[in-house]
Short mmCIF file of C-alpha atoms in Angstrom, two decimals:
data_model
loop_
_atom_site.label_atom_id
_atom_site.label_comp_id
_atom_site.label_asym_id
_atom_site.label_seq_id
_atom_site.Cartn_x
_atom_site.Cartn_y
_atom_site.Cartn_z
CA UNK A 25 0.00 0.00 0.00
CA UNK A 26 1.17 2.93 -0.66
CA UNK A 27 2.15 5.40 2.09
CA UNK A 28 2.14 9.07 2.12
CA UNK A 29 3.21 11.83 4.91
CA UNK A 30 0.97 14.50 5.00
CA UNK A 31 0.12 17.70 7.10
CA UNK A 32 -2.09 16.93 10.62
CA UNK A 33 -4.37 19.32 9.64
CA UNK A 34 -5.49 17.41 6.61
CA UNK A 35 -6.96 14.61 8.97
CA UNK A 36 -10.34 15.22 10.30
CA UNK A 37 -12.49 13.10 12.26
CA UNK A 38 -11.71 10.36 10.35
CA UNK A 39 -11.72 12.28 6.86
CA UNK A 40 -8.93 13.44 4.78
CA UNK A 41 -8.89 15.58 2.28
CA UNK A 42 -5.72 15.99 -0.11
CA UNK A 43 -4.92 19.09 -2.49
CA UNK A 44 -2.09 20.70 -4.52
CA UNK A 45 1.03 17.81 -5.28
CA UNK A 46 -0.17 15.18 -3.13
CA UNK A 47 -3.94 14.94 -4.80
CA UNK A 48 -1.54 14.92 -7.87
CA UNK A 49 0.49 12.02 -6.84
CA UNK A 50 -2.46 9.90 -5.99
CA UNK A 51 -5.03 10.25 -8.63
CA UNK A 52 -2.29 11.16 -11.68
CA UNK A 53 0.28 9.89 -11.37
CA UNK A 54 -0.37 6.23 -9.29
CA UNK A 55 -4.05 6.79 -11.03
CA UNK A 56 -5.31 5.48 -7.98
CA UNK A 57 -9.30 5.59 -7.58
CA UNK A 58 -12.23 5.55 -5.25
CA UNK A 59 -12.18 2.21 -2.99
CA UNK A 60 -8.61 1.95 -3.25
CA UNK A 61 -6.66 2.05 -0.07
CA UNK A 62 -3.75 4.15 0.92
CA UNK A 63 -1.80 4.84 4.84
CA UNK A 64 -1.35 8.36 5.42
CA UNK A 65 1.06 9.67 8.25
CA UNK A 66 0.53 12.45 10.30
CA UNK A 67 4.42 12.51 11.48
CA UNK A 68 3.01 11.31 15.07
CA UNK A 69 4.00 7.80 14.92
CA UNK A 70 0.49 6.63 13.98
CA UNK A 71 -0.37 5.77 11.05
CA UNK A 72 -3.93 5.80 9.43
CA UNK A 73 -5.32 3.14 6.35
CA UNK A 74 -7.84 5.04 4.35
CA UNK A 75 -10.21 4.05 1.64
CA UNK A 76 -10.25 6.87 -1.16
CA UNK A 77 -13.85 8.16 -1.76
CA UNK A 78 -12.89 10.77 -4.61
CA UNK A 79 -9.93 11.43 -6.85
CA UNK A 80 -9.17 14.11 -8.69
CA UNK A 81 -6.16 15.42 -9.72
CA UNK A 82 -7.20 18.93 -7.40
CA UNK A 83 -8.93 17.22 -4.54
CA UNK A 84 -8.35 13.63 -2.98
CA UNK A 85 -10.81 12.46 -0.23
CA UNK A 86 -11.03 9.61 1.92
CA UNK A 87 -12.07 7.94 5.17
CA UNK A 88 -10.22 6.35 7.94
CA UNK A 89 -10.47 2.60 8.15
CA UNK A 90 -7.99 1.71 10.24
CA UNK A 91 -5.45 3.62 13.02
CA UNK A 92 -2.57 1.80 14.29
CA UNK A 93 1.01 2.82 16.26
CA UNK A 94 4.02 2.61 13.61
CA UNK A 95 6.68 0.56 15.31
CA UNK A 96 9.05 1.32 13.14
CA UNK A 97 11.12 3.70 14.31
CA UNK A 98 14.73 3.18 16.41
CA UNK A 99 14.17 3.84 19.68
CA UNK A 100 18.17 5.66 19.45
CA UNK A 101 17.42 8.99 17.79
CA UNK A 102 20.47 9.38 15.50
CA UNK A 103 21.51 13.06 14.50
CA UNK A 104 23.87 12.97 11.14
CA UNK A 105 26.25 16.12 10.56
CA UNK A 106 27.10 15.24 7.68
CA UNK A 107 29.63 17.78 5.45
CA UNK A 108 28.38 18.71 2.36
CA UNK A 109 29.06 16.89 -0.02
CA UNK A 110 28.84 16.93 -3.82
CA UNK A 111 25.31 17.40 -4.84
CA UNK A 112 25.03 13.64 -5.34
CA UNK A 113 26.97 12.18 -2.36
CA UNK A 114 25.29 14.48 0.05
CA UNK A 115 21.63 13.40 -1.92
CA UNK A 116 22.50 9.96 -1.28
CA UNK A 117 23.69 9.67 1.88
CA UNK A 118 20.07 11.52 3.12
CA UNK A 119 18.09 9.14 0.53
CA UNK A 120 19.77 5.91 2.36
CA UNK A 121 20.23 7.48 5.95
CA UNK A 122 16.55 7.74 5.93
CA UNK A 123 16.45 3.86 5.35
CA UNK A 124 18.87 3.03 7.55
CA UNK A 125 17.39 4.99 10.77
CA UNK A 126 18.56 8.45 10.64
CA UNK A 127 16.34 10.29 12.72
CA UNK A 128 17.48 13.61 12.05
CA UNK A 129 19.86 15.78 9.33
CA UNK A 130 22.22 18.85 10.04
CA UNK A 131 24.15 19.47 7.20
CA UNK A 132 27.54 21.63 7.85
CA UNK A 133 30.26 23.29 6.32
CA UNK A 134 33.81 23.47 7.40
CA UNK A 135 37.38 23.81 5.97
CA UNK A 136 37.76 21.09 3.18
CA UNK A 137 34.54 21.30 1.81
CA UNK A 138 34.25 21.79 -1.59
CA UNK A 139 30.57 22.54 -2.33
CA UNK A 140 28.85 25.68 -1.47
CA UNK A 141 25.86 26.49 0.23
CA UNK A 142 22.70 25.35 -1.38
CA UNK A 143 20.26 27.52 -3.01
CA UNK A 144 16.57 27.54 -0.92
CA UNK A 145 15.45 25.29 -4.59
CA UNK A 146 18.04 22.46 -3.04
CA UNK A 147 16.43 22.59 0.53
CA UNK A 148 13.35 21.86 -1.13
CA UNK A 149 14.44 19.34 -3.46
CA UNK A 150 16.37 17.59 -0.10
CA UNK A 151 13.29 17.38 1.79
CA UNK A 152 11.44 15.88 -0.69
CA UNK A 153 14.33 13.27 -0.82
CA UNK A 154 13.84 13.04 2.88
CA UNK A 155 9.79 12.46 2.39
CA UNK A 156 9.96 9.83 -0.41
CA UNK A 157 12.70 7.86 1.61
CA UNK A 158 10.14 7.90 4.94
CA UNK A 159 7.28 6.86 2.91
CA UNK A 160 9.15 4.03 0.82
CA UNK A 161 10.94 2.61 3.81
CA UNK A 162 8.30 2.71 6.21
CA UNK A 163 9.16 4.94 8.52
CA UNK A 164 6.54 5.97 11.15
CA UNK A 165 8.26 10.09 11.71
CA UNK A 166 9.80 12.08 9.35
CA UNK A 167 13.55 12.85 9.57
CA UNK A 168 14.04 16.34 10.37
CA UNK A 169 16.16 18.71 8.07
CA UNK A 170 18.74 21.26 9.93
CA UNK A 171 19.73 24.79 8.09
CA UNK A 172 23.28 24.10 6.97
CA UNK A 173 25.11 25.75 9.84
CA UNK A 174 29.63 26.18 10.26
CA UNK A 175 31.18 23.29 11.82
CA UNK A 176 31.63 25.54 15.19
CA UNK A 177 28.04 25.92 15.00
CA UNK A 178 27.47 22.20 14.80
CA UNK A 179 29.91 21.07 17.54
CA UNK A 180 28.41 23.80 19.82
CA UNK A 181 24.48 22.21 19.70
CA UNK A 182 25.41 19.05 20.53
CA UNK A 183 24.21 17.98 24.19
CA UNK A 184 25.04 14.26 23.90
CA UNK A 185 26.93 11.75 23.17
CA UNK A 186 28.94 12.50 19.94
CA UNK A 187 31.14 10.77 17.62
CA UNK A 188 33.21 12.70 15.42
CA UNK A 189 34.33 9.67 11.89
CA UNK A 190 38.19 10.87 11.74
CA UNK A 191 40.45 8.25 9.40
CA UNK A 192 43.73 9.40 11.42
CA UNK A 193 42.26 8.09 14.82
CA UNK A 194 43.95 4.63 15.48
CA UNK A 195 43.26 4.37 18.65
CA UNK A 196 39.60 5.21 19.50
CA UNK A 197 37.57 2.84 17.35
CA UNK A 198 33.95 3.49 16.93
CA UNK A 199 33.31 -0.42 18.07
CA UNK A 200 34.91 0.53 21.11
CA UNK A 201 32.87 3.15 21.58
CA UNK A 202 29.38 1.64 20.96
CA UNK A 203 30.46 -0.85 23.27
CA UNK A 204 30.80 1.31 26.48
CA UNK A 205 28.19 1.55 29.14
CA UNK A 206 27.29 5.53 28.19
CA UNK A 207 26.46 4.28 24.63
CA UNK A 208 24.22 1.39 25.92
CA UNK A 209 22.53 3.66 27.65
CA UNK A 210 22.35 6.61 25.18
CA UNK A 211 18.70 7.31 24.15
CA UNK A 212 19.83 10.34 21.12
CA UNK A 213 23.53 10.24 19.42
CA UNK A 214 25.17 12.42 17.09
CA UNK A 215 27.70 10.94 14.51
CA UNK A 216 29.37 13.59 12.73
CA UNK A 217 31.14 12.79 9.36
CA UNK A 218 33.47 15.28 7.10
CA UNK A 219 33.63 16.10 3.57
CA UNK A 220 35.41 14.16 0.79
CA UNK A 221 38.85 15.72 2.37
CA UNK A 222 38.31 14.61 5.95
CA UNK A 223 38.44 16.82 9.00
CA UNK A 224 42.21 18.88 9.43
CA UNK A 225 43.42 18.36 12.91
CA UNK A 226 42.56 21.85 13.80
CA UNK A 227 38.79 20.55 13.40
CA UNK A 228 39.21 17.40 15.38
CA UNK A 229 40.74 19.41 18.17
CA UNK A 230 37.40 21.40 18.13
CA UNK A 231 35.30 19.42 18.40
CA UNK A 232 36.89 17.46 21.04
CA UNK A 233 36.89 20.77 22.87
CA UNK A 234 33.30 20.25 23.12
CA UNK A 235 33.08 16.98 24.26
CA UNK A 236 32.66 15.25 20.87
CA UNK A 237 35.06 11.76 20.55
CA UNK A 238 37.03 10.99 17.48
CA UNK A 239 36.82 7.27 16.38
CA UNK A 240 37.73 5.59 13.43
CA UNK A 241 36.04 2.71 11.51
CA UNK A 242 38.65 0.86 11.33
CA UNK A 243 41.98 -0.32 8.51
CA UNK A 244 39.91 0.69 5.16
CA UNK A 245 39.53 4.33 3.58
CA UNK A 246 36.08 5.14 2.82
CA UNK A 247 34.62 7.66 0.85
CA UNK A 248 32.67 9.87 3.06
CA UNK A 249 29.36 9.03 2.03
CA UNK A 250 30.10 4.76 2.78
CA UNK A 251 31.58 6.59 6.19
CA UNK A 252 28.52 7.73 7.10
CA UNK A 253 26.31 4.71 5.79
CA UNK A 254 28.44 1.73 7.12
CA UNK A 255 28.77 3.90 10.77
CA UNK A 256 24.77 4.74 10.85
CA UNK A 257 24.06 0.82 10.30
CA UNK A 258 26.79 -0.48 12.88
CA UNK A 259 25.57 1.75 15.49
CA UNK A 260 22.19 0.51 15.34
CA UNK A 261 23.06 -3.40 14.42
CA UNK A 262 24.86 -2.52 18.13
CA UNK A 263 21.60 -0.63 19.66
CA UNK A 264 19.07 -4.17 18.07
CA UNK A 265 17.53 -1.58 15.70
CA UNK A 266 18.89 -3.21 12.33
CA UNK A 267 19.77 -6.84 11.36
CA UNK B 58 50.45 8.01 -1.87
CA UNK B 59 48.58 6.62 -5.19
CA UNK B 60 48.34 2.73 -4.94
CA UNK B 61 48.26 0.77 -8.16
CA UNK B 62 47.10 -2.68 -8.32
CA UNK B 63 49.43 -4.54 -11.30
CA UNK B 64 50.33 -7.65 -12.62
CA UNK B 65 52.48 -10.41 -11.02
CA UNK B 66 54.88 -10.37 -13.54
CA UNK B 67 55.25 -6.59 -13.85
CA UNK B 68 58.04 -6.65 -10.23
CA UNK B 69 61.09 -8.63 -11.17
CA UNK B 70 63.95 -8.36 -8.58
CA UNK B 71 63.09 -4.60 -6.72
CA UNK B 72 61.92 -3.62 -10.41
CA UNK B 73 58.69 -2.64 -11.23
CA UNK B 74 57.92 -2.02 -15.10
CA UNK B 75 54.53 -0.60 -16.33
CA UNK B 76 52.85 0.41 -19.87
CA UNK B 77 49.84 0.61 -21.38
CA UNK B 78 47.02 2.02 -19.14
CA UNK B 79 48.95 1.97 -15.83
CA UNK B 80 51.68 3.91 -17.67
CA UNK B 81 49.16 6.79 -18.58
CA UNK B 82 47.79 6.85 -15.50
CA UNK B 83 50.51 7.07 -13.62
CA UNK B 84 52.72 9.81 -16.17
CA UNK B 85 49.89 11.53 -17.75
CA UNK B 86 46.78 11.82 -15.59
CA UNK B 87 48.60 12.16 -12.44
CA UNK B 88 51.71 13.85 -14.22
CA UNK B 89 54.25 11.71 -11.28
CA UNK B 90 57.72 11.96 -12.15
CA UNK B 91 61.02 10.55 -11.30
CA UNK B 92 61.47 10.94 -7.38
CA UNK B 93 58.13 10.69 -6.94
CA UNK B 94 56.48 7.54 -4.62
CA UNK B 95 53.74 5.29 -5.47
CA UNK B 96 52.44 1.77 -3.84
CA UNK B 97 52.06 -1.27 -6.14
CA UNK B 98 50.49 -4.13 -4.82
CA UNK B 99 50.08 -7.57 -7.20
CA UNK B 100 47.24 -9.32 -5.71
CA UNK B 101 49.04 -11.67 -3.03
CA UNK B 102 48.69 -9.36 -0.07
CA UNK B 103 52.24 -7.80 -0.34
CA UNK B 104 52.44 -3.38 -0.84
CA UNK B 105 55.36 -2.64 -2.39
CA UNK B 106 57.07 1.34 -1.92
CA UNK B 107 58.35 1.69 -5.50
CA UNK B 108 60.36 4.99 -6.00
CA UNK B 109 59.57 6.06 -10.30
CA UNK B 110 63.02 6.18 -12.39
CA UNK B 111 60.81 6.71 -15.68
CA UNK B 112 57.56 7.86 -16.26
CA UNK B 113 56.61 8.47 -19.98
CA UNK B 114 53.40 7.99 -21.37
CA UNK B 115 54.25 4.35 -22.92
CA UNK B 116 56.67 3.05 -19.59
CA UNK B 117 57.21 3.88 -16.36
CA UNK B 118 60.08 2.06 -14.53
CA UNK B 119 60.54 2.23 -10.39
CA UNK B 120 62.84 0.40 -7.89
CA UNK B 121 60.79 -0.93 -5.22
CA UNK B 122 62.54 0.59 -1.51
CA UNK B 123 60.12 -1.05 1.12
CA UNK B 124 58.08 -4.30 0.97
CA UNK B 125 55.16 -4.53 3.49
CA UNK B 126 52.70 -6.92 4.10
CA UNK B 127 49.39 -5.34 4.12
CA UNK B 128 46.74 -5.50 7.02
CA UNK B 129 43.86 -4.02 5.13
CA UNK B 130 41.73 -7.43 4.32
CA UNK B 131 39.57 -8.77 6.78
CA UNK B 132 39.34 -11.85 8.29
CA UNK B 133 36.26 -13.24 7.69
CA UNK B 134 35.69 -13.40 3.71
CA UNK B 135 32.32 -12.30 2.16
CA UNK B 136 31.08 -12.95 -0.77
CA UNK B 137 28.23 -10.77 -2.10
CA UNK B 138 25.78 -13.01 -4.65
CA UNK B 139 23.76 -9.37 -5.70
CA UNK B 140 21.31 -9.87 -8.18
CA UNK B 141 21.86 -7.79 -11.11
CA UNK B 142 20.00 -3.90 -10.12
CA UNK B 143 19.42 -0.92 -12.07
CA UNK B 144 23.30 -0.20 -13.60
CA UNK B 145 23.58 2.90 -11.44
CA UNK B 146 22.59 0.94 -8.49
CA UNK B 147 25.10 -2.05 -9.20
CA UNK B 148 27.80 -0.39 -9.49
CA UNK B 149 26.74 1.20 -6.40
CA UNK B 150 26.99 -1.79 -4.62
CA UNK B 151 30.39 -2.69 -6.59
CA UNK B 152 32.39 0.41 -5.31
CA UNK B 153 30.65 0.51 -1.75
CA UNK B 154 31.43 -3.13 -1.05
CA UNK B 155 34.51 -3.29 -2.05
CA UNK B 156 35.53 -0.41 0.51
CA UNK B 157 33.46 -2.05 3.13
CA UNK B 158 35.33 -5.32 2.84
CA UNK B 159 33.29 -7.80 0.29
CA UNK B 160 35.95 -9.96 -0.82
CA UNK B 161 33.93 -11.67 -4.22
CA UNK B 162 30.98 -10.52 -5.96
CA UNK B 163 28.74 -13.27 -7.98
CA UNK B 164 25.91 -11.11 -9.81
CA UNK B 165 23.13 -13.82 -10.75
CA UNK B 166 19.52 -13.18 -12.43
CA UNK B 167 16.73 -14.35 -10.51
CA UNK B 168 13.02 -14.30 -11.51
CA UNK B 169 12.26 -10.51 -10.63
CA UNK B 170 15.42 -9.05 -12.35
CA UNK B 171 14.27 -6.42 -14.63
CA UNK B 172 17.86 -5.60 -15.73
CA UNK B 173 19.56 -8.01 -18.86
CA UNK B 174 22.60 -9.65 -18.36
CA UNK B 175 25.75 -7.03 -19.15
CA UNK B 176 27.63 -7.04 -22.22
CA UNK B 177 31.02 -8.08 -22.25
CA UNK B 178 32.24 -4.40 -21.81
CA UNK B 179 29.92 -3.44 -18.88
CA UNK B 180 31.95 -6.80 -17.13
CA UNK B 181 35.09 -4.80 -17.99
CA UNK B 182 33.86 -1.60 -16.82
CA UNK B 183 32.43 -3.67 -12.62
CA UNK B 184 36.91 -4.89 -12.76
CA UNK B 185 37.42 -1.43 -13.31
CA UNK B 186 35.05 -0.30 -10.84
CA UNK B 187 36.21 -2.89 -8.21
CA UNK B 188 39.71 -2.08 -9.11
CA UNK B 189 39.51 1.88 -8.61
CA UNK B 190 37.54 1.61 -5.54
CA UNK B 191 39.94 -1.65 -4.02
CA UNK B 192 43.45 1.00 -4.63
CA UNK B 193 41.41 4.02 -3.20
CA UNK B 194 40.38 2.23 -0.30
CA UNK B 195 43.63 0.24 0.66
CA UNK B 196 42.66 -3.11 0.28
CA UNK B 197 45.30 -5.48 0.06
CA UNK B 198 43.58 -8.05 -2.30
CA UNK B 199 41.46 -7.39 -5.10
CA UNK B 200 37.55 -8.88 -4.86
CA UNK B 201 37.13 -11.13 -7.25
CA UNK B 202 34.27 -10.59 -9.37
CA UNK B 203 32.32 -13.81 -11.24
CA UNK B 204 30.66 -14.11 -14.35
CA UNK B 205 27.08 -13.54 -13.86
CA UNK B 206 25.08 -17.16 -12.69
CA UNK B 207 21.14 -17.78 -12.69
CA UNK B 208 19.88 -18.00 -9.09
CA UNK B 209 20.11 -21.48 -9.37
CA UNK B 210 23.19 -22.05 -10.25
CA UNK B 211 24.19 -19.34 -7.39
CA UNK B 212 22.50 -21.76 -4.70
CA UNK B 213 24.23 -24.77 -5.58
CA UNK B 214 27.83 -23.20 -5.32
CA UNK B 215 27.68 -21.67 -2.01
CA UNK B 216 29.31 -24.67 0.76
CA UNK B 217 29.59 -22.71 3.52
CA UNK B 218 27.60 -20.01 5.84
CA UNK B 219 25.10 -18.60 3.70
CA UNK B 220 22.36 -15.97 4.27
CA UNK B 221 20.02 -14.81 1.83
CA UNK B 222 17.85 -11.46 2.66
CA UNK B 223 14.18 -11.04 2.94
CA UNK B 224 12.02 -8.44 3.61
CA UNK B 225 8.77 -10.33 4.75
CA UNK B 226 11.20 -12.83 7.09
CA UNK B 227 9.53 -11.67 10.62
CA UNK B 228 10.81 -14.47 12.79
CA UNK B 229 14.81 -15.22 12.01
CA UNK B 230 16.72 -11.64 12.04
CA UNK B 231 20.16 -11.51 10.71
CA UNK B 232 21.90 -10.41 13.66
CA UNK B 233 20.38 -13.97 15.45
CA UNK B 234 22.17 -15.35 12.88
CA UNK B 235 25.45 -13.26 13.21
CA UNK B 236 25.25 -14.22 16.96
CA UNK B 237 25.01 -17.75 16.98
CA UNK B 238 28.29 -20.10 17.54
CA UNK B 239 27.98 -21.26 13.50
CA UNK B 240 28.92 -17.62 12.52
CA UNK B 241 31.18 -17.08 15.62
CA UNK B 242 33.69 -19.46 13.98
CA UNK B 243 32.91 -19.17 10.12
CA UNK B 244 35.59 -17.16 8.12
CA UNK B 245 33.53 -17.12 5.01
CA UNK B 246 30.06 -15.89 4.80
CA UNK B 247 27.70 -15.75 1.40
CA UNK B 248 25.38 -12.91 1.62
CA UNK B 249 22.25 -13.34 -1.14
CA UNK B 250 20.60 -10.05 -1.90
CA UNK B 251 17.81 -9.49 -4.33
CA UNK B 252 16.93 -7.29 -6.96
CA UNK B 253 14.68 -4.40 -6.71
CA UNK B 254 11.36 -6.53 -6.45
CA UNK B 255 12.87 -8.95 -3.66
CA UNK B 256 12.50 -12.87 -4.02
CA UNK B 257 9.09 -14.42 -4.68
CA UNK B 258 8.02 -17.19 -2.52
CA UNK B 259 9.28 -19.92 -4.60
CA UNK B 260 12.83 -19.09 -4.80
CA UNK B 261 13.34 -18.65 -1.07
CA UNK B 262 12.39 -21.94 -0.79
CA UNK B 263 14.67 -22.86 -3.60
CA UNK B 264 17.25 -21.28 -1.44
CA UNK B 265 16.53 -23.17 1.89
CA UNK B 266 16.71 -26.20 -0.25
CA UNK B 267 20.58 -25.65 -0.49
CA UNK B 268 20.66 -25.03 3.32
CA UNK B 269 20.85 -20.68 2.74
CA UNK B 270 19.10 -19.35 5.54
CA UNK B 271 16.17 -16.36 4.89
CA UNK B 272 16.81 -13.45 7.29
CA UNK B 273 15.34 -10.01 7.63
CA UNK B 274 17.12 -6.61 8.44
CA UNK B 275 14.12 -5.19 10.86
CA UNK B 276 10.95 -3.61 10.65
CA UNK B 277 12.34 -0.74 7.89
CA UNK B 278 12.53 -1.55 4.72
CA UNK B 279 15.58 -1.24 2.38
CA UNK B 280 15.70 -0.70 -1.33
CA UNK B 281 18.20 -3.72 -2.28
CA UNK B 282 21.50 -1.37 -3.02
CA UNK B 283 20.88 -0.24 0.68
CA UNK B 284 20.26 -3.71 2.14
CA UNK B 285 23.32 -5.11 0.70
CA UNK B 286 25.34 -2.24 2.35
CA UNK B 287 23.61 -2.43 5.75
CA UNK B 288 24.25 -6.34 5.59
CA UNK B 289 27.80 -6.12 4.80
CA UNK B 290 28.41 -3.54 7.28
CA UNK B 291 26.55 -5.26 10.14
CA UNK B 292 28.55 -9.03 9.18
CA UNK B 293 31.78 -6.81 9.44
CA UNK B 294 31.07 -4.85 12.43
CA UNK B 295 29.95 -8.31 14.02
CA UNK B 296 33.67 -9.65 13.18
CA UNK B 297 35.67 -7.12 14.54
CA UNK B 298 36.38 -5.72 11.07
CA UNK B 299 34.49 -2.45 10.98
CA UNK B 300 34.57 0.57 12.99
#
């Protein structure tokens, strides 16, 4: 069935009613029709079957058949700083995040990035990225989208435990890490991973300043974007949330 | 420093020789000239420090200084039977796994495959693929890559540990699997992902037939390019080998 986030206010005692890109979506473009059945998500965690009444491509309506509790989101609330990255790195690594478990996006820019600061268009076309990830994988709450903020900026919101992915750090593995009592524990984690050129140790000592451990993944190089996939899906193999 | 992986017979006694495409690379894309240090590594697990006496477009001639034998591979060997995707998407899961740590690829056509079997130069273009990704990534062996098998033929050649994903497996998880004394011990592992549709019924049962075991990832679910990294990164982690 096909599953579609939309805004709380388009739920009413047990009636929907769709306008604008999502009517669009249903009746053009998956040409569904009246008595098929779609789940809509309010971004609460529940998640409500309906049975389409009418379908045009201005104005979908339906009715509630069903409400049940989505259980499938982590319960560890992972925050990605991720670097930007080229256009299609950074697009990929929110697109797959989102199916891994990322629970929420801040991207960042510090010293060796490369790419700019998007244009308000690319926001838009991120979250919608963000949206179609949710609704194909399932997920029960949409993954939240920071403003791209500096690196200092980044280091200085973060309240809990943070890793910082830093290829130079031989000592401090990531396994290590996940392994110790305060990340057993840990409810919300930040994992913050650089752009294509790493973090300079200037960066590193930063963010350690502010409580954020460096750990690395181990004898291999990877590309940023495999950093940041192959770190997301240890930490929650570890936490019971994947495999 | 730039790691090349070359032929056997291209080191004779602290020499290394090169032409053709490695010569080009080497001279003319990366302009390196005589001084300059690169890492050559033939496929047996040795790096070899090789110090460039020539570089012209047709040869480039070195003296190898240091001989090392690479730690980069991990223990436990997988090998990655990935049904043939979308071409983007393969060669997605070509260059990721090989910096996660797959050590052979067998692509095989199973019944919901909507993508042909390559031609001859799309094979040539996955080596290259697998080869860039291996030398950018430090691995110390290059991952083999097979020629592409039917899902049949896939199940019958797999002797040892094998796990095949599936998205509507509720009951035996993969990390069950990666936690039981079996897996504990086994240094190679067969991973079966499927393509973009997922196995039907009757080929899961196909599977179990040759003693591969279904498994699912969790209650998200994963387009196939995504599962197959998640997988590989969770087996890894499990070992020791990642993060």
């Amino acid at each position: 069935m096909h599953r579609f986030f939309i805004p709380k206010e388009c739920i009413k005692q047990n009636k929907i009613s769709l306008q604008g890109e999502p009517a669009h979506q249903i009746s053009h473009v998956l040409r569904l029709q009246p008595k098929d059945f779609i789940v809509v998500l309010d971004n609460s965690g529940w998640e409500y079957e309906v049975k389409i009444e009418k379908a045009s491509r201005e104005l979908v309506q339906g009715r509630v058949v069903k409400k049940d509790f989505c259980a499938n989101e982590p319960a560890v609330k992972i925050t990605l700083y991720q670097a930007l990255l080229k256009i299609d790195k950074f697009e990929f690594v929110l697109q797959k995040g989102v199916e891994i478990g990322v629970s929420a996006f801040v991207p960042f820019v510090s010293e060796r990035c490369v790419t700019r600061k998007p244009a308000e268009s690319k926001i838009e076309r991120w979250k919608r990225i963000i949206q179609e990830s949710a609704e194909q994988s399932q997920r029960a709450l949409l993954p939240a989208l920071s403003p791209v903020v500096s690196f200092e900026e980044a280091c200085q919101q973060v309240g809990n435990l943070a890793i910082l992915l830093w290829e130079e750090e031989k000592s401090s593995r990531l396994s290590r890490i996940l392994k110790s009592d305060s990340f057993q524990e840990a409810q919300t984690f930040a994992l913050f991973v650089g752009p294509e050129g790493g973090f300079p140790l200037s960066e590193v000592k930063y963010a350690q300043s502010h409580g954020i451990i460096p750990a690395g993944l181990g004898r291999r190089i990877l590309r940023a974007e495999t950093a940041s996939l192959a770190a997301i899906s240890a930490i929650l193999y570890e936490k019971g949330e994947l495999g």
